[in-house]
Amino acid sequence: MVKIVKTKVEFEGRFRDEYVMVEGEEIQAWPGSYKGKLVGSPSPRLEAGAKVNGSAKYTHDVYLPGMLYGKFVRSPYSHAKVKHVDLSKALAQPGVVAGYAANNVPKLTGEKQIELFSDEALYQGAEIALLIATDEITLQDAIELVEVEYEPLRPLVDPEESLRLRGSHAIGGKDNLSGGTPRVYERGSVERGFSDADVVIEQEFRTQAAMHNCMETHGSVATWEGDALTVYTSTQSINNVRAELAEKLGIPLRKVRAISTYMGGGFGSKFGGGKYTLAAALASRALGKPVRIVLDRIEENLVTGNRSQTIQKYRIGAKKDGTLTAIQLTSVVNVGLEGWTADIGGPTKMTYRCPNVKVELYGTRTNLVSSTAFRAPGYVEGNFGLECALDELASKLGLDPISLRLKNYADEDQGDKIAYSSKALKEAYERGADIIGWKPGEEPTRRGTKVRAKGMASLIWWGGGGPPAYAQVKINTDGSATVVTASQDIGTGTRTAVGQIAAEELSLPLELVSVQIGDTVTELYSPGSGGSQTLASIGPAVRSAAHDAKSQLLDIASQTLDVAREAIALDSGWIVRKSGEKLSSVADLLDKFGGATVTGKGARGPNDPKHQVNTFGAQFAEVEVDTETGEVEVLKFVSVHDSGRIINPLLLSSQIEGGVIQGMGYALWEGRLVDATSGVSLNANLNDYLVPRSTDIDEIQSEYIEAEDTSNNIGAKGIGEPPIIGVAPAIANAIKAATGIRLRELPLTPERIYRALKKMEDWTSSARYF
Amino acid sequence: MTAPPRLSRYLQLNLNVNGKNFELNVEPRMSLLDVLRINLGYTGAKKGCDMGSCGACTVLVDGKTRLSCLTLAASVTNSKIETVEGIENDPKGKILQESFIKHDALQCGFCTPGQVISALFLLNTRKSPTKNEIKRFMAGNVCRCGAYPKIIQAIEDASKVI
Ligand code: FES
Ligand code: FES
């Protein structure tokens, strides 16, 4: 009997209703006291061998027989009319197979009209034409021969200017204020809160656009067999790509297969198919050959989106003892052409107990590429402002930063006033403070031109996961098991974690479990890998499927071996009596049925409406500032997380270290530099856009508090995003403690620090962080 | 714009990769990276940038690290080229690979072949490198997933066994 249950599911702070099919009994969550054999063990990744010897095949590594190569001609201007496109010289080159553009060649079109190209480029890198050739060198030569006549127009890249000119200069004919109104959130009354306050502080902060720069650039290879399309694509969601292609091409879902066996990083930028995938599919259908479109590093920086630039104004009211009475945030968010306004107010609304909160977000359109999700979108930006402002409040009140945070500890969700499924932030503060050696009121230490001090920040994020997510666990003839689900592993370790969960439930050694993911052909829907929700969504489904497979197997054993069902169990590939006596190997048992296999089915159950699932963390930085050069070294970083049950502590620490390092990049070096006049990006490559390298890293200590959480049957919450959220404010607060200077604008480059230390005027340059 | 001079003649060249000889006809401007990946199917070396800034394409040419995206295939015809696919046969290579696995010195794994090759050259040239030497030596290999602490640890550990 299948039951249908309605449940609320969250993704990066946005809620939606889902209906879930519940078959049979939901299995009980592991209690906090449960110690797994495999769950909780630091097993190396299942696929690590393939990754160290080069045999793991990524989308970039797909070269099909007869494959053609495609590349877009892109606008060098951030705003221009496209007057004329001439592909004739390019098309005359031997090896150039086809060329497509908006005005002078037949449109590339599916059943529906598809806009791949437009006659007005509204950001640098906008698609103007597409060439297809037999090899990349021919293609590159041909691109040079495409003649495009542009009429350059005035770009708006500064969001404040774009808002000012909202009435007179609408970008692409649409309101520059995204959605036409600010996004407003309010609880209580901030006016009342400020009048109740003993102290009110006002603070302004600015954050820059950051680029994902995944090591594997976006790309797809498309090929058709009859009327069925297969695309190999570097994505965080094979199911999204599949649905998007089916819709845009006007073909049934069953005719589209998306494959992403291995993929080289997404960080939020790879949730959809994008024009490159669609164009590859269309061109492949038109030309009858596989078509590959892989972006180069410059295109990757120009057209795949970014974390939004923001301007954040805070007003915070508090009593003398530190009790918060009101927080108000007004923020301008540069969303580019038509990006989404990430919730910069998330931390403000959620982190602390405060009855009066108001957030106004002005998502602002500009002539830049549409912004997109980037690891904890909104929260990374907003947490920088909030956590720096809070430290300013602490110093104004003469309170220790941790005491101020504890004073305003939220015991329940602040928006809906419902209990958390678990929260161990207090313990995280304690553990982190202990490890870094936090002493309230500690003076910075000086050595020559160098000053050392410590800073901290809190973080809150989502990561509870939810339905729909489906899995099967097959017990194979030889007694091994295979987990099947249309999820994908983007480097977080999904393969290994779900393998461990199945192995645990089946009492099998991990070597006997294989995991088949990254292919929609299995039809077992699983959500995209993002929002820190993968494990908490698919993990419970895998456990249910393994449980189902185990029950079936025991049913078979009981009848075949003529023993009572209650008297037997599974252990390391054997049917055993509960006393331990071996009765039959699983392989021998299944052999009696002509090599049968057993398939267990599992679905992610509904979420509990009485609880709010959040992840928490406390992050601590010890920095050394060189007052003569403005350089900052993060000597030690301690990151303590409450992410529920830890399935694999080794992979968890990799996620934490990776998030902290990406956060250090955001805090100290990274940022898109745009020429304010022309709107052209100045650092669209890995030489000029500075991602962290091995020499930038000192000690990073990852820690976790394993809070009991029974909101899903494995007890896990997410970890992908939390580690990046508090890094910038922890570092900025440490720099303040070391130098007495509050830096308000990211990235905290040596130049900015030096200028602030020497009290030098800001110099004006047309190169700005937009 | 005028057409670039078109080199109608393909170059015939011999490459020695992972101990095997290959005879190839390639466009003279082909990089070693593209020839390895497209013509020879050695897709271990990756194209992270194609402009010398990320290290994902690192291979060994006559025992030394080389960015294969910046190397013309035609310029290494008399050299011994080794890619990540070949280093299992090198005892040090094997130890390094195992150390990377054990320490989880990889996440998405896209930068990993380049990291392993750079690390192998380091261990071939220095007996017991310090942490700082390892960091400096590996600074040319970007890992956007941020596996650096574990990469450094894996190399340090491997150097103790070798
Ligand atoms: S691909 Fe050669 S250095 Fe990046
Ligand atoms: S493991 Fe993903 S880039 Fe290094």
mmCIF file with all atom_site columns, C-alpha atoms in Angstrom, chain A residues 278-374:
data_model
loop_
_atom_site.group_PDB
_atom_site.id
_atom_site.type_symbol
_atom_site.label_atom_id
_atom_site.label_alt_id
_atom_site.label_comp_id
_atom_site.label_asym_id
_atom_site.label_entity_id
_atom_site.label_seq_id
_atom_site.pdbx_PDB_ins_code
_atom_site.Cartn_x
_atom_site.Cartn_y
_atom_site.Cartn_z
_atom_site.occupancy
_atom_site.B_iso_or_equiv
_atom_site.pdbx_formal_charge
_atom_site.auth_seq_id
_atom_site.auth_comp_id
_atom_site.auth_asym_id
_atom_site.auth_atom_id
_atom_site.pdbx_PDB_model_num
ATOM 1  C CA . LEU A 1 278 ? 21.351 23.085 -25.923 1.00 0.00 ? 278 LEU A CA 1
ATOM 2  C CA . ALA A 1 279 ? 23.438 24.228 -28.885 1.00 0.00 ? 279 ALA A CA 1
ATOM 3  C CA . ALA A 1 280 ? 25.429 20.977 -28.868 1.00 0.00 ? 280 ALA A CA 1
ATOM 4  C CA . ALA A 1 281 ? 22.184 18.990 -28.895 1.00 0.00 ? 281 ALA A CA 1
ATOM 5  C CA . LEU A 1 282 ? 20.643 21.064 -31.688 1.00 0.00 ? 282 LEU A CA 1
ATOM 6  C CA . ALA A 1 283 ? 23.747 21.078 -33.857 1.00 0.00 ? 283 ALA A CA 1
ATOM 7  C CA . SER A 1 284 ? 24.257 17.367 -33.337 1.00 0.00 ? 284 SER A CA 1
ATOM 8  C CA . ARG A 1 285 ? 20.716 16.684 -34.484 1.00 0.00 ? 285 ARG A CA 1
ATOM 9  C CA . ALA A 1 286 ? 21.075 18.962 -37.499 1.00 0.00 ? 286 ALA A CA 1
ATOM 10 C CA . LEU A 1 287 ? 24.443 17.530 -38.561 1.00 0.00 ? 287 LEU A CA 1
ATOM 11 C CA . GLY A 1 288 ? 23.964 13.882 -37.645 1.00 0.00 ? 288 GLY A CA 1
ATOM 12 C CA . LYS A 1 289 ? 27.222 13.698 -35.687 1.00 0.00 ? 289 LYS A CA 1
ATOM 13 C CA . PRO A 1 290 ? 28.195 14.012 -32.052 1.00 0.00 ? 290 PRO A CA 1
ATOM 14 C CA . VAL A 1 291 ? 28.925 17.636 -31.146 1.00 0.00 ? 291 VAL A CA 1
ATOM 15 C CA . ARG A 1 292 ? 31.132 18.816 -28.318 1.00 0.00 ? 292 ARG A CA 1
ATOM 16 C CA . ILE A 1 293 ? 31.024 22.299 -26.844 1.00 0.00 ? 293 ILE A CA 1
ATOM 17 C CA . VAL A 1 294 ? 33.413 22.888 -23.973 1.00 0.00 ? 294 VAL A CA 1
ATOM 18 C CA . LEU A 1 295 ? 34.014 26.401 -22.677 1.00 0.00 ? 295 LEU A CA 1
ATOM 19 C CA . ASP A 1 296 ? 37.551 27.726 -22.410 1.00 0.00 ? 296 ASP A CA 1
ATOM 20 C CA . ARG A 1 297 ? 38.835 29.340 -19.211 1.00 0.00 ? 297 ARG A CA 1
ATOM 21 C CA . ILE A 1 298 ? 38.021 32.863 -20.347 1.00 0.00 ? 298 ILE A CA 1
ATOM 22 C CA . GLU A 1 299 ? 34.473 31.964 -21.354 1.00 0.00 ? 299 GLU A CA 1
ATOM 23 C CA . GLU A 1 300 ? 34.142 30.189 -18.004 1.00 0.00 ? 300 GLU A CA 1
ATOM 24 C CA . ASN A 1 301 ? 34.919 33.467 -16.265 1.00 0.00 ? 301 ASN A CA 1
ATOM 25 C CA . LEU A 1 302 ? 32.705 35.555 -18.536 1.00 0.00 ? 302 LEU A CA 1
ATOM 26 C CA . VAL A 1 303 ? 29.487 33.636 -18.986 1.00 0.00 ? 303 VAL A CA 1
ATOM 27 C CA . THR A 1 304 ? 28.859 31.064 -16.278 1.00 0.00 ? 304 THR A CA 1
ATOM 28 C CA . GLY A 1 305 ? 27.768 33.435 -13.504 1.00 0.00 ? 305 GLY A CA 1
ATOM 29 C CA . ASN A 1 306 ? 29.195 34.500 -10.174 1.00 0.00 ? 306 ASN A CA 1
ATOM 30 C CA . ARG A 1 307 ? 28.498 35.266 -6.553  1.00 0.00 ? 307 ARG A CA 1
ATOM 31 C CA . SER A 1 308 ? 26.764 38.665 -6.451  1.00 0.00 ? 308 SER A CA 1
ATOM 32 C CA . GLN A 1 309 ? 28.447 41.883 -5.507  1.00 0.00 ? 309 GLN A CA 1
ATOM 33 C CA . THR A 1 310 ? 26.616 43.492 -2.558  1.00 0.00 ? 310 THR A CA 1
ATOM 34 C CA . ILE A 1 311 ? 26.360 46.693 -0.553  1.00 0.00 ? 311 ILE A CA 1
ATOM 35 C CA . GLN A 1 312 ? 24.986 46.075 2.939   1.00 0.00 ? 312 GLN A CA 1
ATOM 36 C CA . LYS A 1 313 ? 23.807 48.664 5.452   1.00 0.00 ? 313 LYS A CA 1
ATOM 37 C CA . TYR A 1 314 ? 23.151 47.448 8.970   1.00 0.00 ? 314 TYR A CA 1
ATOM 38 C CA . ARG A 1 315 ? 21.493 49.114 11.919  1.00 0.00 ? 315 ARG A CA 1
ATOM 39 C CA . ILE A 1 316 ? 21.628 47.109 15.115  1.00 0.00 ? 316 ILE A CA 1
ATOM 40 C CA . GLY A 1 317 ? 20.074 47.977 18.471  1.00 0.00 ? 317 GLY A CA 1
ATOM 41 C CA . ALA A 1 318 ? 20.957 46.334 21.798  1.00 0.00 ? 318 ALA A CA 1
ATOM 42 C CA . LYS A 1 319 ? 20.580 46.665 25.525  1.00 0.00 ? 319 LYS A CA 1
ATOM 43 C CA . LYS A 1 320 ? 23.670 47.424 27.645  1.00 0.00 ? 320 LYS A CA 1
ATOM 44 C CA . ASP A 1 321 ? 23.982 43.745 28.513  1.00 0.00 ? 321 ASP A CA 1
ATOM 45 C CA . GLY A 1 322 ? 24.136 42.871 24.816  1.00 0.00 ? 322 GLY A CA 1
ATOM 46 C CA . THR A 1 323 ? 20.553 41.671 24.309  1.00 0.00 ? 323 THR A CA 1
ATOM 47 C CA . LEU A 1 324 ? 19.631 42.423 20.706  1.00 0.00 ? 324 LEU A CA 1
ATOM 48 C CA . THR A 1 325 ? 16.500 44.506 20.291  1.00 0.00 ? 325 THR A CA 1
ATOM 49 C CA . ALA A 1 326 ? 16.508 45.122 16.537  1.00 0.00 ? 326 ALA A CA 1
ATOM 50 C CA . ILE A 1 327 ? 18.469 44.349 13.390  1.00 0.00 ? 327 ILE A CA 1
ATOM 51 C CA . GLN A 1 328 ? 17.826 46.106 10.142  1.00 0.00 ? 328 GLN A CA 1
ATOM 52 C CA . LEU A 1 329 ? 19.575 45.344 6.873   1.00 0.00 ? 329 LEU A CA 1
ATOM 53 C CA . THR A 1 330 ? 19.180 47.183 3.613   1.00 0.00 ? 330 THR A CA 1
ATOM 54 C CA . SER A 1 331 ? 21.167 45.703 0.788   1.00 0.00 ? 331 SER A CA 1
ATOM 55 C CA . VAL A 1 332 ? 21.790 46.292 -2.889  1.00 0.00 ? 332 VAL A CA 1
ATOM 56 C CA . VAL A 1 333 ? 22.582 43.050 -4.703  1.00 0.00 ? 333 VAL A CA 1
ATOM 57 C CA . ASN A 1 334 ? 24.124 43.195 -8.160  1.00 0.00 ? 334 ASN A CA 1
ATOM 58 C CA . VAL A 1 335 ? 22.372 40.355 -9.972  1.00 0.00 ? 335 VAL A CA 1
ATOM 59 C CA . GLY A 1 336 ? 23.766 41.068 -13.436 1.00 0.00 ? 336 GLY A CA 1
ATOM 60 C CA . LEU A 1 337 ? 21.419 40.804 -16.391 1.00 0.00 ? 337 LEU A CA 1
ATOM 61 C CA . GLU A 1 338 ? 18.787 38.572 -14.872 1.00 0.00 ? 338 GLU A CA 1
ATOM 62 C CA . GLY A 1 339 ? 20.292 36.713 -11.976 1.00 0.00 ? 339 GLY A CA 1
ATOM 63 C CA . TRP A 1 340 ? 18.455 35.827 -8.822  1.00 0.00 ? 340 TRP A CA 1
ATOM 64 C CA . THR A 1 341 ? 18.578 37.908 -5.665  1.00 0.00 ? 341 THR A CA 1
ATOM 65 C CA . ALA A 1 342 ? 20.289 35.604 -3.186  1.00 0.00 ? 342 ALA A CA 1
ATOM 66 C CA . ASP A 1 343 ? 19.153 35.972 0.407   1.00 0.00 ? 343 ASP A CA 1
ATOM 67 C CA . ILE A 1 344 ? 21.771 38.327 1.819   1.00 0.00 ? 344 ILE A CA 1
ATOM 68 C CA . GLY A 1 345 ? 19.451 38.659 4.833   1.00 0.00 ? 345 GLY A CA 1
ATOM 69 C CA . GLY A 1 346 ? 19.553 34.950 5.720   1.00 0.00 ? 346 GLY A CA 1
ATOM 70 C CA . PRO A 1 347 ? 22.075 35.272 8.571   1.00 0.00 ? 347 PRO A CA 1
ATOM 71 C CA . THR A 1 348 ? 20.383 38.447 9.844   1.00 0.00 ? 348 THR A CA 1
ATOM 72 C CA . LYS A 1 349 ? 17.005 36.718 10.086  1.00 0.00 ? 349 LYS A CA 1
ATOM 73 C CA . MET A 1 350 ? 18.195 33.406 11.457  1.00 0.00 ? 350 MET A CA 1
ATOM 74 C CA . THR A 1 351 ? 21.409 33.443 13.440  1.00 0.00 ? 351 THR A CA 1
ATOM 75 C CA . TYR A 1 352 ? 20.401 35.199 16.671  1.00 0.00 ? 352 TYR A CA 1
ATOM 76 C CA . ARG A 1 353 ? 17.412 35.593 18.918  1.00 0.00 ? 353 ARG A CA 1
ATOM 77 C CA . CYS A 1 354 ? 15.934 38.943 18.041  1.00 0.00 ? 354 CYS A CA 1
ATOM 78 C CA . PRO A 1 355 ? 12.254 39.900 18.040  1.00 0.00 ? 355 PRO A CA 1
ATOM 79 C CA . ASN A 1 356 ? 12.508 42.816 15.615  1.00 0.00 ? 356 ASN A CA 1
ATOM 80 C CA . VAL A 1 357 ? 14.134 42.275 12.258  1.00 0.00 ? 357 VAL A CA 1
ATOM 81 C CA . LYS A 1 358 ? 13.729 43.954 8.916   1.00 0.00 ? 358 LYS A CA 1
ATOM 82 C CA . VAL A 1 359 ? 15.522 43.116 5.687   1.00 0.00 ? 359 VAL A CA 1
ATOM 83 C CA . GLU A 1 360 ? 15.144 44.922 2.386   1.00 0.00 ? 360 GLU A CA 1
ATOM 84 C CA . LEU A 1 361 ? 16.968 43.568 -0.635  1.00 0.00 ? 361 LEU A CA 1
ATOM 85 C CA . TYR A 1 362 ? 17.297 45.542 -3.853  1.00 0.00 ? 362 TYR A CA 1
ATOM 86 C CA . GLY A 1 363 ? 18.210 43.003 -6.513  1.00 0.00 ? 363 GLY A CA 1
ATOM 87 C CA . THR A 1 364 ? 19.688 45.238 -9.168  1.00 0.00 ? 364 THR A CA 1
ATOM 88 C CA . ARG A 1 365 ? 20.149 44.472 -12.846 1.00 0.00 ? 365 ARG A CA 1
ATOM 89 C CA . THR A 1 366 ? 23.318 45.481 -14.671 1.00 0.00 ? 366 THR A CA 1
ATOM 90 C CA . ASN A 1 367 ? 25.141 44.781 -17.942 1.00 0.00 ? 367 ASN A CA 1
ATOM 91 C CA . LEU A 1 368 ? 27.034 41.891 -16.432 1.00 0.00 ? 368 LEU A CA 1
ATOM 92 C CA . VAL A 1 369 ? 26.406 38.189 -16.786 1.00 0.00 ? 369 VAL A CA 1
ATOM 93 C CA . SER A 1 370 ? 23.524 36.925 -14.641 1.00 0.00 ? 370 SER A CA 1
ATOM 94 C CA . SER A 1 371 ? 24.721 36.005 -11.186 1.00 0.00 ? 371 SER A CA 1
ATOM 95 C CA . THR A 1 372 ? 24.207 32.434 -10.079 1.00 0.00 ? 372 THR A CA 1
ATOM 96 C CA . ALA A 1 373 ? 24.388 30.319 -6.961  1.00 0.00 ? 373 ALA A CA 1
ATOM 97 C CA . PHE A 1 374 ? 27.847 29.989 -5.451  1.00 0.00 ? 374 PHE A CA 1
#
